[in-house]
Short mmCIF file of C-alpha atoms in Angstrom, two decimals:
data_model
loop_
_atom_site.label_atom_id
_atom_site.label_comp_id
_atom_site.label_asym_id
_atom_site.label_seq_id
_atom_site.Cartn_x
_atom_site.Cartn_y
_atom_site.Cartn_z
CA MET K 1 -47.60 -23.47 -61.12
CA PRO K 2 -45.80 -21.98 -64.19
CA VAL K 3 -47.32 -21.81 -67.64
CA PRO K 4 -46.95 -25.25 -69.27
CA HIS K 5 -43.93 -25.58 -71.53
CA LEU K 6 -44.60 -24.83 -75.19
CA THR K 7 -42.44 -27.45 -76.90
CA HIS K 8 -42.66 -26.22 -80.49
CA THR K 9 -39.84 -24.04 -81.84
CA LEU K 10 -42.06 -22.28 -84.35
CA ASN K 11 -44.01 -20.12 -81.93
CA ALA K 12 -43.68 -16.77 -83.70
CA PRO K 13 -47.25 -16.71 -85.08
CA THR K 14 -48.77 -17.34 -81.65
CA LEU K 15 -46.43 -14.91 -79.92
CA ASP K 16 -47.40 -12.29 -82.49
CA LEU K 17 -51.06 -13.12 -81.89
CA GLU K 18 -50.60 -12.73 -78.14
CA LYS K 19 -48.77 -9.43 -78.65
CA ARG K 20 -51.57 -8.06 -80.81
CA ILE K 21 -54.27 -9.16 -78.36
CA LEU K 22 -52.44 -7.62 -75.40
CA ALA K 23 -51.80 -4.36 -77.26
CA ALA K 24 -55.44 -4.15 -78.34
CA LYS K 25 -56.97 -4.98 -74.94
CA PRO K 26 -59.04 -1.74 -74.63
CA THR K 27 -60.31 -2.16 -78.20
CA ILE K 28 -61.10 -5.83 -77.61
CA GLU K 29 -62.97 -5.28 -74.35
CA HIS K 30 -64.97 -2.43 -75.89
CA TRP K 31 -65.83 -4.71 -78.84
CA PHE K 32 -67.01 -7.47 -76.50
CA ARG K 33 -69.18 -5.01 -74.54
CA LYS K 34 -70.85 -3.97 -77.79
CA GLN K 35 -71.45 -7.61 -78.74
CA TRP K 36 -73.23 -8.33 -75.45
CA GLN K 37 -75.56 -5.42 -76.11
CA HIS K 38 -76.84 -7.28 -79.17
CA HIS K 39 -76.62 -10.93 -78.12
CA THR K 40 -77.81 -12.88 -75.09
CA VAL K 41 -74.85 -14.56 -73.46
CA PRO K 42 -75.25 -18.27 -72.58
CA PHE K 43 -75.70 -18.97 -68.87
CA TYR K 44 -72.45 -20.90 -68.58
CA CYS K 45 -69.97 -22.48 -70.95
CA SER K 46 -66.65 -24.25 -71.25
CA VAL K 47 -64.33 -24.14 -74.26
CA ASP K 48 -61.58 -26.60 -75.21
CA LEU K 49 -58.62 -24.80 -76.75
CA ARG K 50 -55.55 -26.12 -78.56
CA ASN K 51 -52.26 -24.20 -78.73
CA SER K 52 -49.88 -25.44 -81.43
CA GLY K 53 -47.37 -22.61 -81.11
CA PHE K 54 -48.48 -21.40 -84.53
CA LYS K 55 -52.24 -21.49 -83.96
CA LEU K 56 -54.54 -21.03 -80.95
CA ALA K 57 -58.13 -22.09 -81.58
CA PRO K 58 -61.24 -23.54 -79.94
CA VAL K 59 -62.02 -27.12 -80.93
CA ASP K 60 -65.14 -27.74 -78.83
CA THR K 61 -67.68 -25.70 -76.86
CA ASN K 62 -69.86 -27.18 -74.13
CA LEU K 63 -72.98 -25.35 -72.94
CA PHE K 64 -73.44 -27.77 -70.00
CA PRO K 65 -69.95 -27.72 -68.44
CA GLY K 66 -69.25 -30.61 -66.09
CA GLY K 67 -65.90 -29.81 -64.49
CA PHE K 68 -66.47 -27.08 -61.90
CA ASN K 69 -64.72 -29.32 -59.38
CA ASN K 70 -61.49 -28.99 -61.39
CA LEU K 71 -61.26 -25.20 -61.05
CA ASN K 72 -58.74 -23.55 -58.77
CA PRO K 73 -60.52 -23.14 -55.38
CA ALA K 74 -59.08 -19.62 -55.13
CA PHE K 75 -61.40 -18.59 -57.96
CA ILE K 76 -64.66 -19.79 -56.48
CA PRO K 77 -65.41 -16.19 -55.35
CA LEU K 78 -65.26 -15.17 -59.03
CA CYS K 79 -67.70 -17.96 -59.84
CA ILE K 80 -70.07 -16.82 -57.11
CA GLN K 81 -70.05 -13.21 -58.28
CA ALA K 82 -70.55 -14.21 -61.92
CA MET K 83 -73.35 -16.59 -60.91
CA MET K 84 -75.18 -13.77 -59.14
CA ILE K 85 -74.95 -11.66 -62.31
CA ALA K 86 -76.06 -14.52 -64.56
CA VAL K 87 -79.13 -15.41 -62.48
CA GLU K 88 -80.15 -11.78 -62.03
CA LYS K 89 -80.07 -11.18 -65.79
CA ILE K 90 -82.00 -14.29 -66.79
CA CYS K 91 -84.36 -14.76 -63.86
CA PRO K 92 -84.13 -11.80 -61.44
CA ASN K 93 -86.79 -13.25 -59.13
CA ALA K 94 -85.06 -16.61 -58.82
CA HIS K 95 -84.96 -17.80 -55.22
CA ASN K 96 -85.51 -21.54 -55.44
CA VAL K 97 -83.60 -23.31 -58.23
CA LEU K 98 -83.84 -26.98 -59.17
CA LEU K 99 -80.57 -28.35 -60.56
CA ILE K 100 -81.03 -31.31 -62.92
CA PRO K 101 -77.82 -33.29 -63.52
CA GLU K 102 -76.86 -36.16 -65.79
CA ASN K 103 -78.14 -39.58 -64.77
CA HIS K 104 -74.88 -40.61 -63.13
CA THR K 105 -74.63 -42.24 -59.72
CA ARG K 106 -71.16 -43.83 -59.98
CA ASN K 107 -69.17 -41.12 -61.76
CA VAL K 108 -67.83 -39.45 -58.62
CA PHE K 109 -65.88 -36.83 -60.57
CA TYR K 110 -69.05 -35.62 -62.25
CA LEU K 111 -70.94 -35.69 -58.95
CA GLN K 112 -68.20 -33.58 -57.36
CA ASN K 113 -68.84 -31.10 -60.16
CA ILE K 114 -72.53 -31.03 -59.18
CA ALA K 115 -71.62 -30.51 -55.52
CA MET K 116 -69.38 -27.57 -56.47
CA LEU K 117 -72.05 -26.07 -58.72
CA GLN K 118 -74.61 -26.41 -55.94
CA SER K 119 -72.23 -24.73 -53.50
CA ILE K 120 -71.54 -21.84 -55.89
CA MET K 121 -75.25 -21.19 -56.34
CA GLN K 122 -75.94 -21.43 -52.62
CA GLN K 123 -73.14 -18.93 -51.97
CA ALA K 124 -74.73 -16.71 -54.62
CA GLY K 125 -77.85 -16.56 -52.43
CA MET K 126 -80.18 -19.21 -53.83
CA ASN K 127 -81.93 -22.21 -52.39
CA ILE K 128 -80.95 -25.09 -54.62
CA ARG K 129 -81.94 -28.74 -54.66
CA ILE K 130 -80.85 -31.51 -57.00
CA GLY K 131 -83.63 -33.15 -58.98
CA SER K 132 -82.71 -36.44 -60.62
CA LEU K 133 -84.29 -37.85 -63.78
CA LEU K 134 -83.20 -41.40 -62.94
CA PRO K 135 -86.19 -43.50 -64.06
CA ASP K 136 -86.23 -45.84 -61.04
CA LEU K 137 -85.64 -43.24 -58.35
CA ASP K 138 -88.68 -42.90 -56.09
CA GLN K 139 -86.99 -41.83 -52.84
CA PRO K 140 -84.28 -39.26 -52.06
CA LEU K 141 -80.86 -40.83 -52.59
CA PRO K 142 -77.91 -39.57 -50.50
CA VAL K 143 -74.54 -39.90 -52.24
CA LEU K 144 -71.29 -39.66 -50.27
CA LEU K 145 -68.36 -38.22 -52.24
CA PRO K 146 -64.66 -39.09 -51.78
CA ASN K 147 -63.79 -35.60 -50.53
CA GLY K 148 -66.32 -35.89 -47.71
CA ASP K 149 -69.06 -33.86 -49.38
CA SER K 150 -72.47 -35.39 -49.94
CA LEU K 151 -75.31 -34.90 -52.37
CA LEU K 152 -79.01 -35.60 -52.05
CA LEU K 153 -80.57 -36.68 -55.34
CA GLU K 154 -84.33 -36.23 -55.23
CA PRO K 155 -86.88 -37.63 -57.67
CA VAL K 156 -88.41 -34.97 -59.92
CA GLN K 157 -92.18 -34.70 -60.02
CA ARG K 158 -94.45 -32.76 -62.35
CA GLU K 159 -97.86 -31.27 -61.77
CA GLY K 160 -99.39 -29.37 -64.67
CA ASN K 161 -96.59 -27.34 -66.22
CA ARG K 162 -94.39 -27.16 -63.12
CA LEU K 163 -91.60 -29.34 -61.77
CA PHE K 164 -90.98 -29.81 -58.07
CA THR K 165 -89.40 -32.15 -55.53
CA ARG K 166 -91.13 -33.00 -52.27
CA ASP K 167 -91.65 -29.68 -50.46
CA PHE K 168 -89.57 -27.63 -52.92
CA ASP K 169 -91.28 -25.48 -55.58
CA PRO K 170 -88.55 -23.96 -57.80
CA CYS K 171 -88.96 -20.79 -59.85
CA ALA K 172 -86.19 -21.85 -62.28
CA ILE K 173 -84.68 -25.06 -63.62
CA LEU K 174 -80.90 -25.22 -64.17
CA LEU K 175 -79.78 -28.01 -66.47
CA ASN K 176 -76.38 -29.64 -66.13
CA ASN K 177 -77.64 -32.38 -68.40
CA ASP K 178 -76.74 -32.02 -72.08
CA LEU K 179 -79.84 -33.94 -73.28
CA SER K 180 -77.79 -36.24 -75.52
CA GLY K 181 -80.50 -38.88 -75.28
CA GLY K 182 -83.28 -36.50 -76.27
CA ILE K 183 -85.53 -34.10 -74.40
CA PRO K 184 -87.62 -35.95 -71.80
CA GLU K 185 -91.31 -35.16 -71.90
CA ILE K 186 -91.16 -34.11 -68.27
CA LEU K 187 -89.04 -31.09 -69.30
CA GLN K 188 -91.21 -29.95 -72.18
CA ASN K 189 -93.69 -27.04 -72.09
CA LEU K 190 -92.86 -25.93 -68.56
CA GLU K 191 -93.93 -22.54 -67.24
CA GLN K 192 -90.73 -22.30 -65.20
CA ILE K 193 -87.72 -20.84 -66.95
CA ILE K 194 -85.16 -23.45 -68.04
CA ILE K 195 -81.49 -22.49 -68.23
CA PRO K 196 -79.80 -23.17 -70.57
CA PRO K 197 -82.76 -23.46 -72.96
CA LEU K 198 -83.74 -26.91 -74.18
CA HIS K 199 -82.52 -26.20 -77.71
CA ALA K 200 -78.98 -25.78 -76.32
CA GLY K 201 -78.83 -29.55 -75.72
CA TRP K 202 -77.38 -32.12 -78.07
CA ALA K 203 -80.87 -33.36 -78.95
CA THR K 204 -81.01 -30.43 -81.39
CA ARG K 205 -77.63 -28.70 -81.38
CA ARG K 206 -74.90 -29.39 -83.97
CA LYS K 207 -71.21 -28.62 -83.67
CA SER K 208 -71.18 -27.60 -87.32
CA TRP K 209 -73.76 -24.90 -86.50
CA HIS K 210 -71.51 -23.61 -83.75
CA PHE K 211 -68.41 -23.44 -85.92
CA SER K 212 -70.39 -21.81 -88.71
CA ALA K 213 -71.25 -19.03 -86.26
CA TYR K 214 -67.66 -18.99 -85.02
CA ASP K 215 -66.43 -18.47 -88.60
CA ASN K 216 -68.14 -15.09 -88.70
CA VAL K 217 -67.08 -14.13 -85.17
CA ALA K 218 -63.45 -15.06 -85.83
CA GLN K 219 -63.36 -13.06 -89.06
CA ASP K 220 -64.84 -9.98 -87.38
CA PHE K 221 -62.31 -10.26 -84.57
CA ALA K 222 -59.44 -10.82 -87.01
CA ASP K 223 -60.43 -7.65 -88.87
CA LEU K 224 -60.58 -5.81 -85.54
CA ILE K 225 -56.95 -6.54 -84.59
CA ASP K 226 -55.57 -7.11 -88.13
CA ILE K 227 -54.63 -10.79 -88.05
CA ASP K 228 -55.18 -13.82 -90.27
CA SER K 229 -58.37 -15.41 -88.94
CA TRP K 230 -56.89 -18.88 -89.57
CA LEU K 231 -54.65 -18.35 -86.54
CA ILE K 232 -57.73 -18.62 -84.30
CA ASN K 233 -60.13 -20.65 -86.43
CA PRO K 234 -60.05 -24.32 -87.51
CA TYR K 235 -61.31 -25.25 -90.97
CA PHE K 236 -64.30 -27.58 -90.98
CA THR K 237 -67.04 -29.19 -93.02
CA SER K 238 -69.79 -31.67 -92.18
CA CYS K 239 -71.52 -34.73 -93.63
CA GLY K 240 -74.92 -36.29 -93.02
CA LYS K 241 -76.35 -39.74 -93.59
CA VAL K 242 -73.15 -41.42 -92.43
CA ASP K 243 -73.07 -44.97 -91.10
CA PHE K 244 -69.59 -46.16 -90.16
CA HIS K 245 -70.84 -49.62 -89.25
CA GLU K 246 -72.42 -50.17 -92.68
CA LYS K 247 -69.73 -48.10 -94.45
CA GLU K 248 -72.32 -45.69 -95.82
CA GLY K 249 -71.65 -42.01 -96.50
CA LEU K 250 -67.87 -42.46 -96.24
CA ASP K 251 -67.27 -40.83 -99.63
CA CYS K 252 -68.54 -37.51 -98.27
CA VAL K 253 -66.38 -37.79 -95.15
CA ALA K 254 -63.27 -38.81 -97.12
CA ALA K 255 -63.75 -35.93 -99.58
CA GLY K 256 -64.18 -33.52 -96.65
CA VAL K 257 -61.02 -34.84 -95.00
CA ASN K 258 -58.95 -34.40 -98.16
CA GLU K 259 -60.33 -30.91 -98.82
CA ILE K 260 -59.53 -29.76 -95.27
CA LEU K 261 -56.05 -31.30 -95.52
CA HIS K 262 -55.47 -29.39 -98.77
CA LEU K 263 -56.45 -26.11 -97.11
CA ILE K 264 -54.21 -26.83 -94.11
CA ARG K 265 -51.21 -27.63 -96.34
CA GLU K 266 -51.63 -24.27 -98.07
CA LYS K 267 -51.55 -22.46 -94.73
CA TYR K 268 -48.62 -24.53 -93.47
CA ALA K 269 -46.69 -23.59 -96.63
CA GLN K 270 -47.59 -19.92 -96.11
CA TYR K 271 -46.23 -19.94 -92.54
CA GLY K 272 -43.33 -22.32 -93.12
CA ILE K 273 -44.78 -25.00 -90.86
CA SER K 274 -43.26 -28.46 -91.29
CA GLU K 275 -45.70 -30.42 -89.09
CA LYS K 276 -47.84 -33.10 -90.71
CA PRO K 277 -51.43 -31.85 -91.00
CA PHE K 278 -54.26 -33.96 -89.64
CA VAL K 279 -58.03 -33.84 -89.40
CA ILE K 280 -60.41 -34.78 -86.59
CA CYS K 281 -63.58 -36.65 -87.52
CA LYS K 282 -66.19 -36.62 -84.79
CA ALA K 283 -69.90 -36.90 -84.18
CA ASP K 284 -71.60 -33.59 -84.98
CA SER K 285 -73.31 -33.75 -81.57
CA GLY K 286 -72.35 -35.04 -78.15
CA THR K 287 -69.64 -34.93 -75.53
CA TYR K 288 -67.38 -37.15 -73.41
CA GLY K 289 -64.80 -37.45 -76.19
CA MET K 290 -66.77 -40.25 -77.85
CA GLY K 291 -66.99 -40.84 -81.60
CA ILE K 292 -63.70 -39.09 -82.37
CA MET K 293 -60.76 -40.13 -84.54
CA SER K 294 -57.61 -38.44 -85.84
CA ILE K 295 -56.92 -39.02 -89.55
CA LYS K 296 -54.22 -37.93 -92.01
CA ASP K 297 -55.69 -39.18 -95.30
CA GLY K 298 -59.26 -39.68 -96.44
CA ALA K 299 -58.34 -43.16 -97.69
CA GLU K 300 -57.90 -44.29 -94.07
CA LEU K 301 -61.69 -44.21 -93.64
CA TYR K 302 -62.10 -47.16 -95.98
CA LYS K 303 -59.59 -49.24 -94.03
CA LEU K 304 -61.11 -48.99 -90.54
CA ASN K 305 -61.39 -52.30 -88.73
CA ARG K 306 -64.56 -53.39 -86.97
CA LYS K 307 -63.44 -52.03 -83.59
CA GLN K 308 -62.67 -48.61 -85.08
CA ARG K 309 -66.00 -48.52 -86.97
CA ASN K 310 -67.89 -49.45 -83.81
CA LYS K 311 -66.09 -46.69 -81.91
CA MET K 312 -67.25 -44.14 -84.49
CA THR K 313 -70.78 -45.55 -84.74
CA THR K 314 -72.05 -45.24 -81.17
CA ILE K 315 -71.62 -42.40 -78.68
CA LYS K 316 -73.06 -41.30 -75.33
CA GLU K 317 -76.45 -42.78 -74.42
CA GLY K 318 -75.86 -45.47 -77.06
CA LEU K 319 -76.93 -43.12 -79.84
CA VAL K 320 -75.95 -43.94 -83.41
CA VAL K 321 -73.87 -41.34 -85.24
CA LYS K 322 -75.49 -40.09 -88.44
CA ASN K 323 -73.90 -36.65 -88.79
CA VAL K 324 -70.15 -36.09 -88.76
CA LEU K 325 -68.01 -32.97 -88.29
CA VAL K 326 -64.74 -32.96 -90.22
CA GLN K 327 -62.48 -30.43 -88.46
CA GLU K 328 -58.93 -29.23 -88.94
CA GLY K 329 -56.72 -30.85 -86.34
CA VAL K 330 -54.81 -28.41 -84.15
CA HIS K 331 -51.65 -29.83 -82.59
CA THR K 332 -51.14 -29.20 -78.90
CA PHE K 333 -47.55 -28.33 -78.10
CA GLU K 334 -48.23 -27.51 -74.48
CA SER K 335 -46.97 -30.06 -71.99
CA ILE K 336 -46.95 -30.59 -68.24
CA HIS K 337 -44.27 -32.98 -66.92
CA GLN K 338 -43.72 -34.30 -70.46
CA ALA K 339 -47.45 -35.07 -70.89
CA VAL K 340 -49.46 -33.29 -73.59
CA ALA K 341 -52.01 -30.78 -72.32
CA GLU K 342 -54.79 -28.52 -73.58
CA PRO K 343 -56.52 -25.63 -71.77
CA VAL K 344 -60.23 -25.71 -70.96
CA ILE K 345 -61.69 -22.30 -70.11
CA TYR K 346 -64.81 -21.86 -67.95
CA MET K 347 -67.23 -18.95 -68.15
CA ILE K 348 -70.36 -17.99 -66.25
CA ASP K 349 -72.36 -15.36 -68.11
CA ARG K 350 -69.71 -13.34 -70.00
CA HIS K 351 -67.12 -13.66 -67.26
CA VAL K 352 -64.09 -15.94 -67.42
CA VAL K 353 -64.02 -17.65 -64.02
CA GLY K 354 -61.05 -19.98 -64.43
CA GLY K 355 -60.13 -23.17 -66.14
CA PHE K 356 -57.81 -26.14 -66.12
CA TYR K 357 -55.45 -28.12 -68.28
CA ARG K 358 -56.65 -31.47 -69.54
CA VAL K 359 -53.53 -33.64 -69.42
CA HIS K 360 -52.98 -37.10 -70.88
CA THR K 361 -49.80 -39.15 -70.49
CA GLY K 362 -50.83 -41.69 -73.11
CA ARG K 363 -51.86 -39.46 -76.00
CA GLY K 364 -49.89 -37.58 -78.65
CA ILE K 365 -49.86 -33.98 -79.85
CA ASP K 366 -52.30 -34.80 -82.67
CA GLU K 367 -54.81 -36.87 -80.66
CA ASN K 368 -57.98 -36.26 -78.66
CA LEU K 369 -57.12 -35.82 -74.97
CA ASN K 370 -60.70 -36.18 -73.72
CA ALA K 371 -60.30 -39.89 -73.11
CA PRO K 372 -59.89 -42.35 -70.22
CA GLY K 373 -56.59 -41.76 -68.46
CA MET K 374 -56.79 -37.95 -68.57
CA HIS K 375 -56.30 -35.81 -65.48
CA PHE K 376 -56.72 -32.12 -64.74
CA VAL K 377 -54.43 -29.36 -63.51
CA PRO K 378 -56.03 -26.01 -62.54
CA LEU K 379 -54.90 -22.96 -64.50
CA ALA K 380 -52.62 -20.90 -62.31
CA PHE K 381 -54.25 -17.48 -62.54
CA ASP K 382 -52.52 -15.16 -60.08
CA THR K 383 -55.34 -12.79 -59.19
CA THR K 384 -58.07 -12.55 -61.81
CA CYS K 385 -58.69 -13.94 -65.24
CA MET K 386 -58.50 -10.46 -66.78
CA GLN K 387 -55.28 -9.04 -65.31
CA THR K 388 -52.38 -8.77 -67.73
CA ASP K 389 -48.75 -7.78 -67.15
CA PRO K 390 -47.48 -5.28 -69.75
CA THR K 391 -43.89 -5.65 -68.46
CA ALA K 392 -43.78 -9.42 -69.02
CA ARG K 393 -43.44 -11.53 -72.16
CA PRO K 394 -46.64 -12.19 -74.15
CA ASP K 395 -46.49 -15.86 -73.11
CA ALA K 396 -46.06 -15.13 -69.38
CA ALA K 397 -48.79 -16.68 -67.23
CA PRO K 398 -51.21 -13.72 -66.84
CA ASN K 399 -50.81 -12.69 -70.46
CA ARG K 400 -51.29 -16.13 -71.97
CA PHE K 401 -54.29 -16.81 -69.75
CA TYR K 402 -55.85 -13.51 -70.79
CA THR K 403 -55.35 -14.56 -74.43
CA TYR K 404 -56.99 -17.89 -73.65
CA GLY K 405 -59.93 -16.00 -72.17
CA VAL K 406 -60.28 -13.82 -75.27
CA ILE K 407 -60.42 -16.81 -77.64
CA ALA K 408 -62.81 -18.63 -75.30
CA ARG K 409 -65.12 -15.61 -75.23
CA LEU K 410 -65.14 -15.60 -79.03
CA ALA K 411 -66.50 -19.15 -78.84
CA LEU K 412 -68.98 -18.00 -76.19
CA LEU K 413 -70.18 -15.24 -78.52
CA ALA K 414 -70.50 -17.79 -81.33
CA SER K 415 -72.66 -19.93 -79.03
CA ALA K 416 -74.92 -16.95 -78.37
CA ILE K 417 -75.34 -16.35 -82.10
CA GLU K 418 -75.80 -20.06 -82.73
CA LEU K 419 -78.63 -20.31 -80.17
CA GLU K 420 -80.36 -17.24 -81.61
CA ARG K 421 -80.02 -18.51 -85.17
CA TYR K 422 -81.46 -21.94 -84.43
CA LEU K 423 -84.02 -20.88 -81.83
CA GLN K 424 -86.90 -22.22 -83.92
CA THR K 425 -85.39 -25.71 -84.35
CA PRO K 426 -88.05 -28.33 -83.46
CA LEU K 427 -87.43 -29.98 -80.10
CA PRO K 428 -87.62 -33.77 -80.50
CA VAL K 429 -88.36 -36.05 -77.60
CA LEU K 430 -85.74 -38.47 -78.97
CA ALA K 431 -82.48 -37.28 -80.44
CA GLU K 432 -81.14 -38.27 -83.83
CA ILE K 433 -77.43 -37.79 -83.73
#
């Protein structure tokens, strides 16, 4: 598959960015190695990127990635090798691992992700069972998947400070559950190592914390290769005590929207960009593309109808949105078969192991693509995620994908710093989003 078509004519800034990254590859890789000497890399991670042709930036980072089934099968060996490294670093004695997923039984795409993750860990040399937190599950539940695979969901039990299932006593707990609904008591104060740590979940984590850390990382990287950090970094601010349903706290959000729009217009004028700037308002915690809206003027917030307010009020697990991230919107000018697309990059430990394009036929270049109707196309890496081609154009497949991997690893580094910075955040049983 070729690199998706970049439809924007003003692609000079991104091409220049790609050129600089490719030319500085030894410097960049040395810089990353130094960073990992000082920071503990998250166990795994996925990063949503947007490429506007004049800007390439992360817009979301997920520390509980749920799309391993969408990766190119040719890169599963990379995943296995990276998984071996990740487990050895965090829990070198790990032999039995209990994988705890989201409480889904009907989302077959997510369950295929769990099956792939289980397979990767088994191929990496671990015994792995799937322990479900479904409240009414008291017997093992076999689940048949459309591709012919099957899963066995087993009820999790606790004795003292250890979790187990039937005859399986794990030495480590791997979460693929982002804890949006809070941290269950059964997971608290365990003697077994939990990866990722509980404070990486949305019960405590905030997107604004992540992008605050990313601000510093992006500036350091921009200084390293002599670029404008705006080319890789979206402006943002945040607001608390917001209630869209009751129309409370909207003044803060509207002011944030207008301030971000002002900053974007200044940059667009600097680079001669004629596109209409926009801002994304979204819940400061959570996933699944819920609680997100695209907006081009703060005044729009006061004109939302009831359906729009309800959409912004409640997110995953039925939680009420109280904190809002106001983020610069980054157009996506990549398309596959005339449908807009955005790259999602997957990492295990510090290694890029692949990714895919999120594609949506019903959304525009300035809209959230993580919505019903999306589909996925694996990134067409030729051999590895690190191999570049100095003889090809900067936007040729291996070169662009390497650039994607660099920006994604900047977000990964920001996540490491974010988790260190907020390590002492209290862990609530119930989340307040």
